[in-house]
CSV table of C-alpha atoms in Angstrom, one decimal:
chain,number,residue,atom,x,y,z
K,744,UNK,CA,-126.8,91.6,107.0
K,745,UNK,CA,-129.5,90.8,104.7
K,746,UNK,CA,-128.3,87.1,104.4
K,747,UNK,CA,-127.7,86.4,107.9
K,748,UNK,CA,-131.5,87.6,108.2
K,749,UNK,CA,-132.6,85.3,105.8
K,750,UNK,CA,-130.8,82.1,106.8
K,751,UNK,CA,-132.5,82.9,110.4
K,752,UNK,CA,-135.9,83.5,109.3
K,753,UNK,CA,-135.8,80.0,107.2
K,754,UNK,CA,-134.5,78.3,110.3
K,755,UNK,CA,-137.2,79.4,112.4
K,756,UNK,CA,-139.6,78.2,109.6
K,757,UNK,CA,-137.6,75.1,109.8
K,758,UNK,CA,-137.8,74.6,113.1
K,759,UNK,CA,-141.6,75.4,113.0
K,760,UNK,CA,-142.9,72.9,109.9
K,761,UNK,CA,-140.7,70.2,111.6
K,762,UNK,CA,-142.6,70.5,114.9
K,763,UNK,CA,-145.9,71.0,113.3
K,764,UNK,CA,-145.2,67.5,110.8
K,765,UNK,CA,-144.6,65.8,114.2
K,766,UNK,CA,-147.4,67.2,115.8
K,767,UNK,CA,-149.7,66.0,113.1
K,768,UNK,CA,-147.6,62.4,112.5
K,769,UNK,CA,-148.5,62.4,116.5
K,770,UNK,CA,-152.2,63.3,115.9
K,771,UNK,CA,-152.2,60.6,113.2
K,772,UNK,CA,-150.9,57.8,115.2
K,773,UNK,CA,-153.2,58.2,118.1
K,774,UNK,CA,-156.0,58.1,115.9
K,775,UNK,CA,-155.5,55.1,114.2
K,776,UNK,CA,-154.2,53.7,117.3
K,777,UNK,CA,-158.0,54.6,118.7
K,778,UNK,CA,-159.4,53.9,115.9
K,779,UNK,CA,-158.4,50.2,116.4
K,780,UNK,CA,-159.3,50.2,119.9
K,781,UNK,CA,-162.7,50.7,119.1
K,782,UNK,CA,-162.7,48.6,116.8
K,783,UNK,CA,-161.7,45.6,118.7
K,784,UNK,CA,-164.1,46.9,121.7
K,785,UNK,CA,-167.1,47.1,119.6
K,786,UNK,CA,-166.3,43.6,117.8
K,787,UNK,CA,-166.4,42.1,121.0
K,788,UNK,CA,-169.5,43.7,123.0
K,789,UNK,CA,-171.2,42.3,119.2
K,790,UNK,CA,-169.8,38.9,119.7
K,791,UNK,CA,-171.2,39.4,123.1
K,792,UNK,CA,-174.3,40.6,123.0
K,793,UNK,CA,-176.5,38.1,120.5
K,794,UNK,CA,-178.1,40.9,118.4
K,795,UNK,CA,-180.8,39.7,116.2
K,796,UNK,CA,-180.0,40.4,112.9
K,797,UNK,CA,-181.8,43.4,112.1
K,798,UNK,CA,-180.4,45.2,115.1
K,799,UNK,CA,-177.1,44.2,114.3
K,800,UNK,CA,-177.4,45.7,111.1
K,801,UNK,CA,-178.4,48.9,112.3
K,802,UNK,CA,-174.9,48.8,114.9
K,803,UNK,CA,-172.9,48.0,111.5
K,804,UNK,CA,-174.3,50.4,109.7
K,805,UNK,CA,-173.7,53.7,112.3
K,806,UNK,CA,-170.4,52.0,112.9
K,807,UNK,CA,-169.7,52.2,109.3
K,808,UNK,CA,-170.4,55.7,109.6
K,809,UNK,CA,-168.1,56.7,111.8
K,810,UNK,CA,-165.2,54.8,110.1
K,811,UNK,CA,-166.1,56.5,107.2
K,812,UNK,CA,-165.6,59.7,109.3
K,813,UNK,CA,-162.7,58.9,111.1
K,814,UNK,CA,-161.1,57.5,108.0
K,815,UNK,CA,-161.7,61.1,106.2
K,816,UNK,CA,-160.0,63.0,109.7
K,817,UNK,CA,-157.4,60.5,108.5
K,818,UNK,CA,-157.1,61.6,104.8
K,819,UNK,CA,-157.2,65.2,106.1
K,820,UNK,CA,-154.6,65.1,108.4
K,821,UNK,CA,-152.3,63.1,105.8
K,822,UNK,CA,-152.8,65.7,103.3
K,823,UNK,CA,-152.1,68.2,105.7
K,824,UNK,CA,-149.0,66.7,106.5
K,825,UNK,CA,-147.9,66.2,103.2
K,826,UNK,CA,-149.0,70.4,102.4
K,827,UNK,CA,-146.8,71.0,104.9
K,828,UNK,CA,-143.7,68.9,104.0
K,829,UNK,CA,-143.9,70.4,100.6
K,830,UNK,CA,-143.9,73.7,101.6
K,831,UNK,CA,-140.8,72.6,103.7
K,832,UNK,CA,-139.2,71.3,101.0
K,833,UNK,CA,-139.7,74.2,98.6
K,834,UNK,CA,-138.3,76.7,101.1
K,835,UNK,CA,-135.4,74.8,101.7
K,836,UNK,CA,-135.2,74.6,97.3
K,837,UNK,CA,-135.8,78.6,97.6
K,838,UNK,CA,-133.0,79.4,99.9
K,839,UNK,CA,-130.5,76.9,98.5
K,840,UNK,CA,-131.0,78.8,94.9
K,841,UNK,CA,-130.6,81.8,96.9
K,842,UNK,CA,-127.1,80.7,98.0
């Protein structure tokens, strides 16, 4: 039957947007959880290494860089994750208004 079709097919894509929002809730943890890691090990070889000032503005700045880049790997991934749930959400609208 047409319907018993249907309800499969929109299981399956259940079953495959919920993986995919864990994979990327995954993806997202470990990146902020490396993102701090650097942090922290980059805070202390500065604290340990008595740059002079210009020098140490130079680290701060490339290290600005790259949590400006990591923070936008960041955005994309949340956005992506939110796509995603949305287009969960509106199949599951679509095949409740088909029942």
């Amino acid at each position: 039957m047409i319907s018993t079709e249907f309800v499969k097919a929109i299981l399956e894509v259940q079953q495959r947007t919920g993986l995919k929002n864990l994979l990327l809730e995954k993806k997202l943890t470990a990146i902020a959880d490396t993102l701090e890691k650097k942090e922290a090990q980059l805070n202390e070889v500065l604290s340990a290494s008595n740059l002079d000032p210009t020098a140490m503005s130079v680290v701060t700045r490339k290290l600005e860089d790259v949590l400006d880049s990591k923070n936008s790997a960041i955005k994309d991934l949340q956005y992506e994750l939110a796509r995603v749930c949305k287009a969960h959400n509106d199949l599951l609208r679509t095949y409740e208004s088909k029942l």
